[in-house]
Short mmCIF file of C-alpha atoms in Angstrom, two decimals:
data_model
loop_
_atom_site.label_atom_id
_atom_site.label_comp_id
_atom_site.label_asym_id
_atom_site.label_seq_id
_atom_site.Cartn_x
_atom_site.Cartn_y
_atom_site.Cartn_z
CA MET A 160 -36.88 12.75 -10.30
CA LYS A 161 -33.02 12.85 -11.08
CA ARG A 162 -31.21 9.26 -11.52
CA VAL A 163 -29.40 8.28 -8.78
CA THR A 164 -26.05 6.81 -10.15
CA LEU A 165 -24.62 3.59 -8.99
CA ALA A 166 -21.06 5.64 -7.92
CA VAL A 167 -23.46 7.81 -5.74
CA LEU A 168 -25.15 5.23 -4.08
CA LEU A 169 -21.86 3.11 -3.65
CA ILE A 170 -20.27 6.07 -2.27
CA ALA A 171 -23.09 6.90 0.24
CA GLY A 172 -22.87 3.31 1.43
CA ILE A 173 -19.50 3.13 2.03
CA ILE A 174 -19.51 6.29 4.13
CA ALA A 175 -22.50 5.59 6.08
CA ALA A 176 -21.20 1.95 6.79
CA PRO A 177 -19.43 1.34 10.29
CA LEU A 178 -15.94 2.52 9.74
CA CYS A 179 -14.29 -0.04 12.18
CA THR A 180 -15.79 -2.85 10.55
CA ALA A 181 -14.56 -5.02 7.71
CA GLN A 182 -17.36 -6.57 5.51
CA ALA A 183 -15.73 -10.04 3.87
CA ALA A 184 -14.73 -9.57 0.59
CA PRO A 185 -17.05 -10.84 -1.95
CA GLY A 186 -15.72 -13.83 -3.99
CA ASN A 187 -12.72 -16.27 -3.43
CA PHE A 188 -10.14 -16.69 -0.74
CA ASN A 189 -7.47 -14.57 -2.58
CA GLN A 190 -10.05 -11.43 -2.72
CA GLN A 191 -10.27 -11.96 1.22
CA GLN A 192 -6.55 -12.71 1.62
CA ASP A 193 -5.96 -9.36 -0.12
CA GLU A 194 -8.49 -7.49 2.27
CA ILE A 195 -6.80 -8.59 5.18
CA TYR A 196 -3.20 -8.06 4.32
CA MET A 197 -4.28 -4.54 3.11
CA LEU A 198 -5.53 -3.66 6.43
CA ALA A 199 -2.58 -4.83 8.05
CA ALA A 200 -0.50 -2.48 5.55
CA PHE A 201 -2.55 0.18 6.89
CA GLY A 202 -1.72 -0.82 10.52
CA VAL A 203 1.85 -0.80 9.60
CA VAL A 204 1.40 3.10 9.20
CA MET A 205 -1.06 3.59 12.02
CA ASN A 206 1.37 2.47 14.32
CA ASP A 207 3.60 5.67 13.63
CA TRP A 208 1.38 8.06 12.60
CA GLN A 209 3.21 11.64 11.49
CA ASN A 210 1.51 14.70 12.08
CA ALA A 211 4.20 16.66 10.42
CA THR A 212 7.20 16.18 8.15
CA GLY A 213 10.68 17.85 7.78
CA GLN A 214 12.91 17.72 11.02
CA GLY A 215 12.11 15.31 13.89
CA SER A 216 9.86 13.23 11.69
CA ARG A 217 10.14 10.11 10.13
CA GLY A 218 8.59 10.88 6.82
CA HIS A 219 5.27 10.36 5.09
CA ASN A 220 2.47 8.18 6.27
CA ILE A 221 2.70 5.73 3.78
CA GLY A 222 4.25 1.84 4.16
CA GLY A 223 3.55 -1.59 3.14
CA ILE A 224 4.18 -5.18 3.75
CA LEU A 225 5.86 -8.17 1.55
CA VAL A 226 3.87 -11.46 1.46
CA ASP A 227 5.16 -14.81 0.18
CA ASN A 228 3.57 -17.41 -1.59
CA ASN A 229 3.02 -19.20 1.52
CA GLY A 230 0.96 -16.18 3.43
CA ALA A 231 3.89 -15.08 5.61
CA ILE A 232 4.80 -11.39 6.28
CA VAL A 233 8.47 -11.49 5.42
CA ARG A 234 9.18 -7.90 5.54
CA TRP A 235 7.52 -4.46 6.19
CA ASP A 236 8.61 -0.79 6.24
CA ARG A 237 7.40 2.66 5.84
CA ASN A 238 8.57 5.79 4.38
CA SER A 239 11.58 7.39 5.91
CA VAL A 240 12.46 10.21 3.77
CA SER A 241 12.89 12.80 6.76
CA THR A 242 14.52 10.83 9.18
CA LEU A 243 17.25 9.74 6.50
CA ARG A 244 17.25 12.98 4.57
CA ASN A 245 17.01 10.98 1.41
CA SER A 246 14.04 11.40 -0.76
CA SER A 247 14.62 7.88 -2.24
CA GLN A 248 13.50 6.15 0.76
CA HIS A 249 10.18 5.48 -0.03
CA GLY A 250 7.92 2.66 1.93
CA GLU A 251 7.88 0.15 -1.01
CA ILE A 252 11.83 0.96 -1.92
CA ARG A 253 12.88 0.22 1.74
CA THR A 254 10.16 -2.73 1.86
CA ILE A 255 11.94 -4.48 -1.23
CA THR A 256 15.59 -3.54 -0.89
CA GLY A 257 15.47 -4.53 2.98
CA PHE A 258 14.17 -8.00 2.04
CA GLN A 259 16.72 -8.62 -0.86
CA SER A 260 19.53 -7.58 1.24
CA ASP A 261 18.39 -9.79 3.90
CA ASN A 262 17.75 -12.81 1.71
CA ARG A 263 20.05 -12.17 -1.51
CA ILE A 264 16.53 -12.95 -3.47
CA ARG A 265 17.17 -11.00 -6.99
CA PHE A 266 13.54 -11.36 -8.06
CA LEU A 267 10.34 -11.35 -6.37
CA GLY A 268 7.75 -13.01 -8.61
CA ASP A 269 6.79 -15.26 -5.97
CA TYR A 270 5.76 -12.38 -3.74
CA THR A 271 2.97 -9.68 -3.28
CA LEU A 272 3.72 -5.98 -2.44
CA TYR A 273 0.70 -4.51 -0.10
CA THR A 274 1.23 -0.68 -0.05
CA THR A 275 -1.03 2.10 1.19
CA LEU A 276 -0.35 4.39 -1.75
CA GLU A 277 0.08 3.81 -4.85
CA PRO A 278 3.59 3.52 -6.16
CA CYS A 279 5.24 6.55 -7.83
CA ALA A 280 7.43 6.09 -10.68
CA MET A 281 10.54 5.52 -8.67
CA CYS A 282 9.06 2.68 -6.68
CA SER A 283 7.16 1.45 -9.78
CA GLY A 284 10.63 1.09 -11.64
CA MET A 285 11.78 -1.08 -8.47
CA ILE A 286 8.98 -3.40 -8.69
CA LEU A 287 9.54 -3.60 -12.82
CA MET A 288 13.16 -4.40 -12.21
CA THR A 289 12.82 -7.05 -9.49
CA GLN A 290 9.61 -8.59 -11.24
CA MET A 291 7.40 -8.39 -8.50
CA GLY A 292 4.60 -10.89 -8.68
CA ARG A 293 1.95 -8.64 -7.49
CA THR A 294 1.25 -5.15 -6.23
CA VAL A 295 -1.94 -4.31 -4.63
CA TYR A 296 -2.37 -0.75 -3.32
CA GLY A 297 -4.83 1.09 -0.77
CA GLN A 298 -5.26 4.76 -2.34
CA SER A 299 -4.77 5.94 -6.00
CA ASP A 300 -2.26 8.96 -6.33
CA GLY A 301 -3.75 10.67 -9.06
CA PRO A 302 -1.06 12.50 -11.57
CA TYR A 303 1.72 10.33 -10.20
CA GLY A 304 -0.10 7.24 -10.65
CA ASN A 305 -0.65 4.41 -13.49
CA THR A 306 3.03 4.57 -13.88
CA ILE A 307 3.53 0.95 -14.99
CA ALA A 308 0.45 1.61 -17.53
CA ARG A 309 2.34 4.41 -19.09
CA LEU A 310 5.61 2.36 -19.76
CA ALA A 311 3.48 -0.34 -21.15
CA LEU A 312 1.88 2.02 -23.36
CA ASN A 313 2.58 1.36 -27.21
CA SER A 314 3.06 4.96 -28.58
CA THR A 315 4.84 3.71 -31.76
CA ALA A 316 1.60 5.04 -33.92
CA LEU A 317 2.90 8.71 -33.07
CA GLY A 318 5.85 7.86 -35.57
CA GLY A 319 8.95 9.14 -34.73
CA GLN A 320 7.75 10.72 -31.74
CA GLY A 321 6.70 7.45 -30.31
CA PHE A 322 8.04 4.45 -28.22
CA ASP A 323 7.69 0.62 -27.67
CA PRO A 324 6.27 -0.34 -24.33
CA TYR A 325 9.03 -0.71 -22.22
CA PRO A 326 10.27 -4.30 -21.61
CA HIS A 327 8.17 -6.52 -18.95
CA ALA A 328 5.98 -3.66 -18.21
CA ALA A 329 3.13 -5.20 -19.60
CA ARG A 330 3.38 -8.25 -17.52
CA LEU A 331 3.40 -6.50 -13.72
CA ARG A 332 0.02 -6.69 -11.96
CA ILE A 333 -0.18 -3.51 -9.75
CA GLU A 334 -3.96 -3.39 -8.78
CA PRO A 335 -6.25 -1.09 -6.44
CA SER A 336 -7.36 -2.76 -3.40
CA GLN A 337 -10.84 -3.88 -3.24
CA SER A 338 -11.30 -2.72 0.15
CA LEU A 339 -13.96 -0.07 1.29
CA PHE A 340 -10.96 1.48 3.08
CA ARG A 341 -9.42 2.65 -0.30
CA LEU A 342 -12.60 3.69 -1.57
CA ARG A 343 -13.09 6.06 1.45
CA LEU A 344 -9.62 7.43 1.28
CA GLU A 345 -10.22 8.30 -2.70
CA HIS A 346 -13.50 9.91 -1.69
CA PHE A 347 -12.08 11.78 1.23
CA PHE A 348 -9.35 12.98 -0.87
CA ASN A 349 -11.72 14.69 -3.32
CA ALA A 350 -14.20 15.87 -0.54
CA THR A 351 -11.01 17.73 1.37
CA ALA A 352 -9.39 19.19 -1.59
CA ALA A 353 -9.74 22.76 0.01
CA GLN A 354 -7.37 21.64 2.48
CA HIS A 355 -4.62 19.77 1.09
CA HIS A 356 -4.93 21.51 -2.28
CA GLY A 357 -4.04 18.25 -4.25
CA SER A 358 -0.96 17.15 -2.41
CA THR A 359 -1.23 13.54 -1.27
CA THR A 360 1.34 13.70 1.11
CA THR A 361 -0.64 16.52 2.99
CA PHE A 362 -3.81 14.56 2.74
CA LEU A 363 -2.15 11.63 4.52
CA ARG A 364 -1.61 13.83 7.60
CA LEU A 365 -5.29 15.12 7.75
CA PRO A 366 -7.59 13.84 11.00
CA ILE A 367 -9.80 12.14 8.48
CA THR A 368 -6.78 10.27 6.87
CA HIS A 369 -5.89 9.25 10.55
CA GLU A 370 -9.14 8.18 11.57
CA THR A 371 -9.63 6.13 8.36
CA PHE A 372 -6.11 4.36 8.89
CA GLY A 373 -6.92 3.68 12.36
CA ASN A 374 -10.40 2.21 11.61
CA ALA A 375 -8.80 -0.04 9.03
CA THR A 376 -6.32 -1.20 11.58
CA LEU A 377 -9.44 -2.04 13.90
CA ALA A 378 -11.14 -3.56 11.11
CA LEU A 379 -8.78 -6.24 11.01
CA ARG A 380 -9.47 -7.27 14.21
CA ASN A 381 -12.76 -7.35 13.84
CA TYR A 382 -12.61 -9.08 10.65
CA PRO A 383 -15.82 -11.68 10.08
CA GLU A 384 -14.90 -15.33 10.92
CA ALA A 385 -15.00 -17.41 7.47
CA ASN A 386 -13.73 -20.50 6.28
CA PRO A 387 -10.37 -21.93 7.98
CA ALA A 388 -7.79 -20.57 5.67
CA VAL A 389 -9.41 -16.97 5.72
CA ASN A 390 -9.15 -17.09 9.70
CA ALA A 391 -5.67 -18.30 9.53
CA THR A 392 -4.86 -15.43 7.28
CA LYS A 393 -6.57 -12.95 9.81
CA GLN A 394 -4.66 -14.43 12.59
CA ILE A 395 -1.16 -14.11 10.58
CA ALA A 396 -2.05 -10.40 9.96
CA ILE A 397 -3.07 -9.78 13.77
CA ASN A 398 -0.01 -11.84 15.39
CA PHE A 399 2.05 -9.73 12.91
CA LEU A 400 0.70 -6.55 14.44
CA ASP A 401 0.70 -7.51 17.69
CA HIS A 402 4.26 -9.41 18.06
CA VAL A 403 6.26 -8.05 15.08
CA LEU A 404 5.04 -4.71 14.77
CA TYR A 405 4.16 -3.28 18.14
CA ASN A 406 6.58 -5.07 20.19
CA GLY A 407 9.25 -6.44 18.07
CA THR A 408 12.41 -4.85 16.39
CA LEU A 409 12.14 -2.27 13.66
CA PRO A 410 13.60 -2.38 10.42
CA THR A 411 16.74 -0.72 10.88
CA LEU A 412 16.59 3.21 9.67
CA ILE A 413 19.66 3.21 7.23
CA MET A 414 20.13 2.42 3.50
CA SER A 415 20.28 -1.03 3.00
CA ASN A 416 23.15 -2.38 1.37
CA ALA A 417 20.98 -2.95 -1.90
CA THR A 418 20.27 0.28 -2.00
CA ARG A 419 23.83 1.47 -1.56
CA GLN A 420 25.05 -0.88 -4.76
#
């Protein structure tokens, strides 16, 4: 009998699990808080899902939220490269520069960025230069990922062809979410390769991806009751989606002053 690997069993459990429920993250409050805010970030994208790109669309199905040390969601935004006809207007860039422009805060060491997709080189540079406290992402981005790890790599052993690590890169914390929805998305990305041909942005328009984002948003509302701190975090995230995102004012779809400078 062939040995069944732990990875295979894990994926089987992920796919078999109810798609619109979220299990409380194992461990401490911080891990459960990460799960809740990651689900809220999926909700940001789900609320304005794009079935196409180019003229008439906003951009790619990527977005995120910025959370302060007190657990408040202080900014959110989405990829808007098509609406603005500007390839720099990624969700992370817009979230960070929009918050900085409104609040005149230069460094973000006291904040955590939750983004639905692993930051690219441009967004990782912004995270580095603003000294973001933590970044948590909801899906790996293959060859476009691990940007900070690459910057932090010491290649001086290569002699004249190598480099010292980029300053401060090793201090940054950019981490994959422990959410089951990240594992589902990465599994589905591999399973649908014939449909997206390795393009993450194409994958992010597929029906299975739309369904997964929708189920992640529902999972926030179904998140299990736990201790008072976890319950309060859940309520913050739900209130954010209900009153700020769905019924509130959208971030202005222009380049912020911080982006122009």
